[in-house]
Amino acid sequence: MKRNRLLAVLAVSALVLAACTSDSDTTTTTASDSTTTVGETTTTEGGSSGEKVVIIGTTDSIANLDPADAYAVHDWEIIRNTGMALTKFVPGGIEVQPGIAESWEPNEDGTVYTFTLRDDVKFGDGTDLTAELYVRHLNRMLNLSGTGSGGVAGALGTPYIACVTPGAEEGQCDEWGVKALDERTVEITLTGAYAYFPQLVATAAYVPSHPSFPEDSLVEIPTEFPYYGVGPWILESYTPGEQSVFVQNPHFFGDKPKVDRIIVRYYSEASQLVAALAGGDIDIAWRSVTEPQLLETLDGTDGVVSAVVPGGGIRYFIMNHNLEPTDDLLVRQAIAASIDRDEIVDRAFGGNAEPLYSMVPPGFLGANEAFDDKYQAPNLDMARDLLEEAGYSEDNPLQLQIDYPPNRYGGVVQDAIAIVKEQLEATGMIEVETVATEWATYLGEQINGSYAMGFLGWFFDFPDSSNYVEPWLYSGGLGSGVTTQDNEPTPNFTTPEMIELNQQAATELDLDARAALYEQIQELWAEDVVTIPLWFEPERIFYRDYITGDSSYDNEETLNIGATTEFNWVVLDTNK
Amino acid sequence: MNSLLLLFVALGVPTLGVLVYALVTGSPGLRRHVLTRVALTIPMILILATVVFVVLRVLPGDPVTSSLGPRGNPEVREAMRDQLGLDLPIWAQYGRYLGSLFTFDLGNALTSGRRPVAVELGERFPATIELIVPAAIVAVVGGILAGTLAGSRRKSATDYGLRMFSVAIYAMPVFWLGLILQLIFAVQLGWFPVAGRIDPIVSGSLERVTNLLVVDSLITGNWAALGSALRHLVLPAATLGLILLGVFLRLTRVNVIETLQEDYVAAARARGIKEGVIVYRHALRNAMIPVITFIGLQVAILLAGAVLTETVFSWPGVGRYLVERIGLRDYTAVQGVVAVFAIFVSMISLLVDVVYSIVDPRVRY
Amino acid sequence: MDTERLLPEAPQPEPLPDWEEDLARVGLVRRAFMARRWYGPDWWFVVIGSVIVIFLTLVALFPQWFAPHDPSANVGPRNLAPGEKPDVEVLVSLEGSGVANLRDLASGDREPFGVVVGTPSSEIARAAADTIGEETGERIRLRIQRFDTLEEMLGAVADGSVRAGAGSNIAIEEVLDDYPGVTIQGSLEGAEVTADTSFILGTNQLGQDVLSRLIWGTRVAFLVGFAAAAFALAIGLPLGLVSGFTGGKLDRVLSLIMDSIYSFPGLVLAIAIAAVLGASIFNVVVAIAVVYIPTYFRIVRGQTLAIKEAVFVEAARSIGARSWEILWKYIFPNVIPSVAIIFSVNVADAILTGAGLSFLGLGLPPHIPDWGIDLARGQVAIQTSWWLVTFPGLAVMFVVLTLTMLGEGLIEIINPRLRDR
């Protein structure tokens, strides 16, 4: 699930806005030059001299490579490097540019989009991508997703794409609003007017799957390699737990990558990854190196460059509105008033993170600091007053259990939770028990709503403020108990107003008005303490100094990884 | 045929050969012993499989949720529960599980692409074999040499020093030793690679036949790959081997001391034969038999140590696979690992036992 | 690792040498002392081992007597090396900006305040602000701005984008000349006090005292080790006695089950059980204990089989002693010595296994001061803060070593086959 890694972007609002509003302007943009090299697929003699190879180390692993279902960061990275969606994010930035679609156009009310595909898009084995094949992919995604381990359509497909002919049973659909108008044109009918749809179709769910993938079942991990997409790379081989090897796609329509081969090596622990980079086994270490000591290790290693990506995940507590004691608003507010985010950032992260005072991170449309405005935490006096009002005292303290997954978000979370415990107990009126549960079990319990106060992380699916609000208002509120499982708001809480505001915001096209709506939502959020935002954790990339990115894009120092945290390998070069 | 099955065939053929040899040429007593031993192996595997089944079926997590995630739709969940037989009564689930064991179909993993567990283990098991065999060689050769030295100089400084060393090395957490060796020899000195089985670039040129990289590179005459595989092997094998070395050292020492107290040794001494000759020709030879038998018993310890060593060195073997899948609560995968370990351990112990009873006529059966 | 393999076969009857008869005539204490003459260094291993074990048990029982600090409290700056003293933290601001003291930042709003990432400045500055706030009743709220380098921070102070900043006195003095107008306004309140403290074994990533954590960790290690070994003993011993004594079908079935578990990699079984049960001390004890039950069972059963044929048991039987009486009065006492040896080695083993489980993240809940957890968390700091991974590792090694030496020494003394003739 993608939700655990997420996003955020500092100082990107202008870009997001531009992207949201300029769809009609970009319709005429044509894709960049298309030097197409057609030739035989390169054969696999490794180690031949003069070949440029870049080795990327990671602690991730491959879970699912079918674009129709995959929903994890590393899978998406491979899918978007071996393939390409209708649109794509420019490396290092957050603007949307043409991908396999050379242009697109919404209809007047913004509910139907027409995409024109380029005429030179070919899979790695030479197969042409036609509109019909693309529609076949969309149908696979909408129909099959959820039968595998990813389930991306439930988040990025079915809520947005209209069902033209509903199925016999509730929740089924016989015909989706996706049509091939001719060889090159695809028409997509939406459930509403979503200004950010062109960004949505940059996600991996909209990368076409190979025609050899069956219509009625997923290919989570191919049994035969190479694995072909329409992008610059071909996944030549995959050895589980060891490595995957990528070579250039000779049929790719865009610029040829500068290196001949990318190898991704898999490590079991972040510390092994760091040791491997320090010891020279790999050229790049990407993702999940968050422990301050590991950062210091690499900062102190000669020949290693460390760079902070202008994007990353937010971390927060999810408060259950149905379970004791967090069903009491006063209790939730008292907790919100006791947490000192600066202390967490200083002590657990050695300063390598940012305090977060709203679910919508700085840089996004309408982002504010609602929690700080309201609680000015740490504010022990306020917390004590609230607790007293709720009927607690030093002799009758609030008994609170905090549940968290100890390793999912890095071991540093264990430290952070220990600090939160100290902070809450500093009120003298709360006794905290912290319970660590392994992720697989934790996630299930969280969804079932068994935890009063649980720790989670989030990374955006697409860079828009709505993606920081909606996931907690719908779908059972991710276990927050704010809404019921069937998406109906629970009447006792203030959320009907929030849902109303959110619906207005999703379709509001005027930016100022939209920003104002999101500000209102955030204030309500802080007042009601739906969740408690804690900190923003930027991703970091580390690489050997002979590796370079592309200076023609932004963020060269992070190898052109921008706020989307998407790693586009095309930019890589090596002077080893 | 998948490579896991291949592996067991590779192990099974010599075992069968030894069994047949014992049955054909052995005395009636030996024959009876061998037959009993074979008959006991099957219930042993069954018992372990049952223990694991019982342990795993009280798991608090829901395997369907951990596999499908929160958004999996209800029909798919139902289909998956069906496929896993989670709604069947527990005895029916048990029956299915045993059935799958005997057909060597370990089911599909619940996570990471839901590939067949037998295939995944087939990819991983060779890596573990390639780690534990050299580790066993380090432990046995080092342990026997040092143990003989200690035993022949009983109560000398060398003896106490070596004994201290053997206990100290045994007292180290294996992952701690691994981390320290890694820091010194890989990161600081750069003599060996930090982690992994083979250089990623060389890896592409190596045709994988058995997935035992050393064997594969020898078969195909790929010397670059052989060098790389061996360099990657040094630290993990040394880590695992050193931990076990202490045990072999102690065992050898005790046996050498006992042998040196035998009358024939005194006689040899009386005849003026040099002490070195006595120790290395007579004492060591006689001390070897129990030590060699002991190797069979140590397979379990090697496998357990491999779990930690593989984690430290990102070695893509079964141990790391087990740890990964435990974290994901991947039932079928964990069951598969344990079943395969059980079969492997039982077969090795059968093999060693039968060989021992053929070789050493003193064994009582 | 398994302990039975260290053990001798059942004691074999052998004529007593003269000195042993001498020994039998003196009192227990004198006997122990006299014994050193015949056992040499092994005797010393046992004695020294016992003394250390007794001392460690005392530490484990009363860690608060030995630990200088609360193991879970933030008692100093993060990642302080053993014996290292932190620098004094000072306040810097632009001359004429009107900020000569943290008090001058009490405006009710959050005032931008510069610090450098990875230094204790932010913590100390905020603590100082809180102290002043409590004294004056007016809250000082700092908006902490984190800079990657001291130069960037001082630059921000110089161009006025932060109102003030804090950093180490020595580091700032070195570069201050490059930032005209920026002046050191004296130390932060309370900073002099912290600068005076140092910690014998340093502090960890949370500013906790490593020594105190080691001392409290002894308690957890002993608890896990002894409880797991005792648990296994409590089940394995009676089963072994009964199985060996009664024989027959029960014996065969029990032996088969125990042999199966015994032949299996213990850690793997413990991993599965620990993962299923979830993180807690009790669960870890259970997971480890299950693995060791067969060890006791096999040894006790073997000894019972040997002893029940012994002359004195036959004699007891012939005078009409009942089965349970024979078991309790004659067999049980004779099994005890070897059980004691296994126990001591087994505790050591359980501590190692527990550390392994913690390393894999399957052991104890993370908030417990435990060597295994500290090792697992410390491995990320192996290159930057060597003390975090070194000391817990040494602690495990020391305890396991001591217990094993004790067991080894006992074996050497008890095993008659290895005695000098």
mmCIF file with all atom_site columns, N, CA, C and O in Angstrom, chain C residues 267-282:
data_model
loop_
_atom_site.group_PDB
_atom_site.id
_atom_site.type_symbol
_atom_site.label_atom_id
_atom_site.label_alt_id
_atom_site.label_comp_id
_atom_site.label_asym_id
_atom_site.label_entity_id
_atom_site.label_seq_id
_atom_site.pdbx_PDB_ins_code
_atom_site.Cartn_x
_atom_site.Cartn_y
_atom_site.Cartn_z
_atom_site.occupancy
_atom_site.B_iso_or_equiv
_atom_site.pdbx_formal_charge
_atom_site.auth_seq_id
_atom_site.auth_comp_id
_atom_site.auth_asym_id
_atom_site.auth_atom_id
_atom_site.pdbx_PDB_model_num
ATOM 1  N N  . LEU C 1 267 ? 16.485 -21.756 17.032 1.00 0.00 ? 267 LEU C N  1
ATOM 2  C CA . LEU C 1 267 ? 16.170 -20.349 16.822 1.00 0.00 ? 267 LEU C CA 1
ATOM 3  C C  . LEU C 1 267 ? 14.988 -20.196 15.862 1.00 0.00 ? 267 LEU C C  1
ATOM 4  O O  . LEU C 1 267 ? 14.137 -19.324 16.033 1.00 0.00 ? 267 LEU C O  1
ATOM 5  N N  . VAL C 1 268 ? 14.941 -21.058 14.865 1.00 0.00 ? 268 VAL C N  1
ATOM 6  C CA . VAL C 1 268 ? 13.862 -20.969 13.883 1.00 0.00 ? 268 VAL C CA 1
ATOM 7  C C  . VAL C 1 268 ? 12.512 -21.213 14.553 1.00 0.00 ? 268 VAL C C  1
ATOM 8  O O  . VAL C 1 268 ? 11.543 -20.486 14.333 1.00 0.00 ? 268 VAL C O  1
ATOM 9  N N  . LEU C 1 269 ? 12.497 -22.215 15.419 1.00 0.00 ? 269 LEU C N  1
ATOM 10 C CA . LEU C 1 269 ? 11.260 -22.500 16.150 1.00 0.00 ? 269 LEU C CA 1
ATOM 11 C C  . LEU C 1 269 ? 10.905 -21.326 17.062 1.00 0.00 ? 269 LEU C C  1
ATOM 12 O O  . LEU C 1 269 ? 9.763  -20.874 17.118 1.00 0.00 ? 269 LEU C O  1
ATOM 13 N N  . ALA C 1 270 ? 11.916 -20.808 17.756 1.00 0.00 ? 270 ALA C N  1
ATOM 14 C CA . ALA C 1 270 ? 11.680 -19.673 18.654 1.00 0.00 ? 270 ALA C CA 1
ATOM 15 C C  . ALA C 1 270 ? 11.182 -18.454 17.875 1.00 0.00 ? 270 ALA C C  1
ATOM 16 O O  . ALA C 1 270 ? 10.302 -17.734 18.330 1.00 0.00 ? 270 ALA C O  1
ATOM 17 N N  . ILE C 1 271 ? 11.730 -18.239 16.685 1.00 0.00 ? 271 ILE C N  1
ATOM 18 C CA . ILE C 1 271 ? 11.289 -17.118 15.847 1.00 0.00 ? 271 ILE C CA 1
ATOM 19 C C  . ILE C 1 271 ? 9.805  -17.261 15.540 1.00 0.00 ? 271 ILE C C  1
ATOM 20 O O  . ILE C 1 271 ? 9.022  -16.321 15.695 1.00 0.00 ? 271 ILE C O  1
ATOM 21 N N  . ALA C 1 272 ? 9.421  -18.467 15.113 1.00 0.00 ? 272 ALA C N  1
ATOM 22 C CA . ALA C 1 272 ? 8.015  -18.687 14.759 1.00 0.00 ? 272 ALA C CA 1
ATOM 23 C C  . ALA C 1 272 ? 7.123  -18.451 15.979 1.00 0.00 ? 272 ALA C C  1
ATOM 24 O O  . ALA C 1 272 ? 6.126  -17.738 15.895 1.00 0.00 ? 272 ALA C O  1
ATOM 25 N N  . ILE C 1 273 ? 7.510  -19.018 17.118 1.00 0.00 ? 273 ILE C N  1
ATOM 26 C CA . ILE C 1 273 ? 6.668  -18.871 18.303 1.00 0.00 ? 273 ILE C CA 1
ATOM 27 C C  . ILE C 1 273 ? 6.613  -17.414 18.755 1.00 0.00 ? 273 ILE C C  1
ATOM 28 O O  . ILE C 1 273 ? 5.541  -16.877 19.032 1.00 0.00 ? 273 ILE C O  1
ATOM 29 N N  . ALA C 1 274 ? 7.775  -16.754 18.784 1.00 0.00 ? 274 ALA C N  1
ATOM 30 C CA . ALA C 1 274 ? 7.808  -15.358 19.234 1.00 0.00 ? 274 ALA C CA 1
ATOM 31 C C  . ALA C 1 274 ? 6.977  -14.480 18.312 1.00 0.00 ? 274 ALA C C  1
ATOM 32 O O  . ALA C 1 274 ? 6.266  -13.579 18.762 1.00 0.00 ? 274 ALA C O  1
ATOM 33 N N  . ALA C 1 275 ? 7.048  -14.750 17.008 1.00 0.00 ? 275 ALA C N  1
ATOM 34 C CA . ALA C 1 275 ? 6.286  -13.944 16.063 1.00 0.00 ? 275 ALA C CA 1
ATOM 35 C C  . ALA C 1 275 ? 4.791  -14.131 16.295 1.00 0.00 ? 275 ALA C C  1
ATOM 36 O O  . ALA C 1 275 ? 4.012  -13.185 16.228 1.00 0.00 ? 275 ALA C O  1
ATOM 37 N N  . VAL C 1 276 ? 4.406  -15.353 16.599 1.00 0.00 ? 276 VAL C N  1
ATOM 38 C CA . VAL C 1 276 ? 2.996  -15.637 16.814 1.00 0.00 ? 276 VAL C CA 1
ATOM 39 C C  . VAL C 1 276 ? 2.500  -14.989 18.098 1.00 0.00 ? 276 VAL C C  1
ATOM 40 O O  . VAL C 1 276 ? 1.426  -14.396 18.145 1.00 0.00 ? 276 VAL C O  1
ATOM 41 N N  . LEU C 1 277 ? 3.303  -15.093 19.145 1.00 0.00 ? 277 LEU C N  1
ATOM 42 C CA . LEU C 1 277 ? 2.832  -14.620 20.445 1.00 0.00 ? 277 LEU C CA 1
ATOM 43 C C  . LEU C 1 277 ? 2.891  -13.105 20.586 1.00 0.00 ? 277 LEU C C  1
ATOM 44 O O  . LEU C 1 277 ? 2.167  -12.523 21.377 1.00 0.00 ? 277 LEU C O  1
ATOM 45 N N  . GLY C 1 278 ? 3.771  -12.447 19.836 1.00 0.00 ? 278 GLY C N  1
ATOM 46 C CA . GLY C 1 278 ? 3.898  -11.005 19.974 1.00 0.00 ? 278 GLY C CA 1
ATOM 47 C C  . GLY C 1 278 ? 4.939  -10.651 21.014 1.00 0.00 ? 278 GLY C C  1
ATOM 48 O O  . GLY C 1 278 ? 5.418  -11.506 21.758 1.00 0.00 ? 278 GLY C O  1
ATOM 49 N N  . ALA C 1 279 ? 5.283  -9.352  21.061 1.00 0.00 ? 279 ALA C N  1
ATOM 50 C CA . ALA C 1 279 ? 6.396  -8.921  21.902 1.00 0.00 ? 279 ALA C CA 1
ATOM 51 C C  . ALA C 1 279 ? 5.988  -8.760  23.361 1.00 0.00 ? 279 ALA C C  1
ATOM 52 O O  . ALA C 1 279 ? 5.145  -7.948  23.686 1.00 0.00 ? 279 ALA C O  1
ATOM 53 N N  . SER C 1 280 ? 6.569  -9.598  24.237 1.00 0.00 ? 280 SER C N  1
ATOM 54 C CA . SER C 1 280 ? 6.481  -9.361  25.671 1.00 0.00 ? 280 SER C CA 1
ATOM 55 C C  . SER C 1 280 ? 7.484  -10.286 26.340 1.00 0.00 ? 280 SER C C  1
ATOM 56 O O  . SER C 1 280 ? 7.901  -11.278 25.742 1.00 0.00 ? 280 SER C O  1
ATOM 57 N N  . ILE C 1 281 ? 7.897  -9.971  27.542 1.00 0.00 ? 281 ILE C N  1
ATOM 58 C CA . ILE C 1 281 ? 8.924  -10.770 28.206 1.00 0.00 ? 281 ILE C CA 1
ATOM 59 C C  . ILE C 1 281 ? 8.439  -12.198 28.358 1.00 0.00 ? 281 ILE C C  1
ATOM 60 O O  . ILE C 1 281 ? 9.148  -13.156 28.042 1.00 0.00 ? 281 ILE C O  1
ATOM 61 N N  . PHE C 1 282 ? 7.210  -12.358 28.812 1.00 0.00 ? 282 PHE C N  1
ATOM 62 C CA . PHE C 1 282 ? 6.687  -13.693 29.055 1.00 0.00 ? 282 PHE C CA 1
ATOM 63 C C  . PHE C 1 282 ? 6.711  -14.521 27.764 1.00 0.00 ? 282 PHE C C  1
ATOM 64 O O  . PHE C 1 282 ? 7.123  -15.679 27.756 1.00 0.00 ? 282 PHE C O  1
#
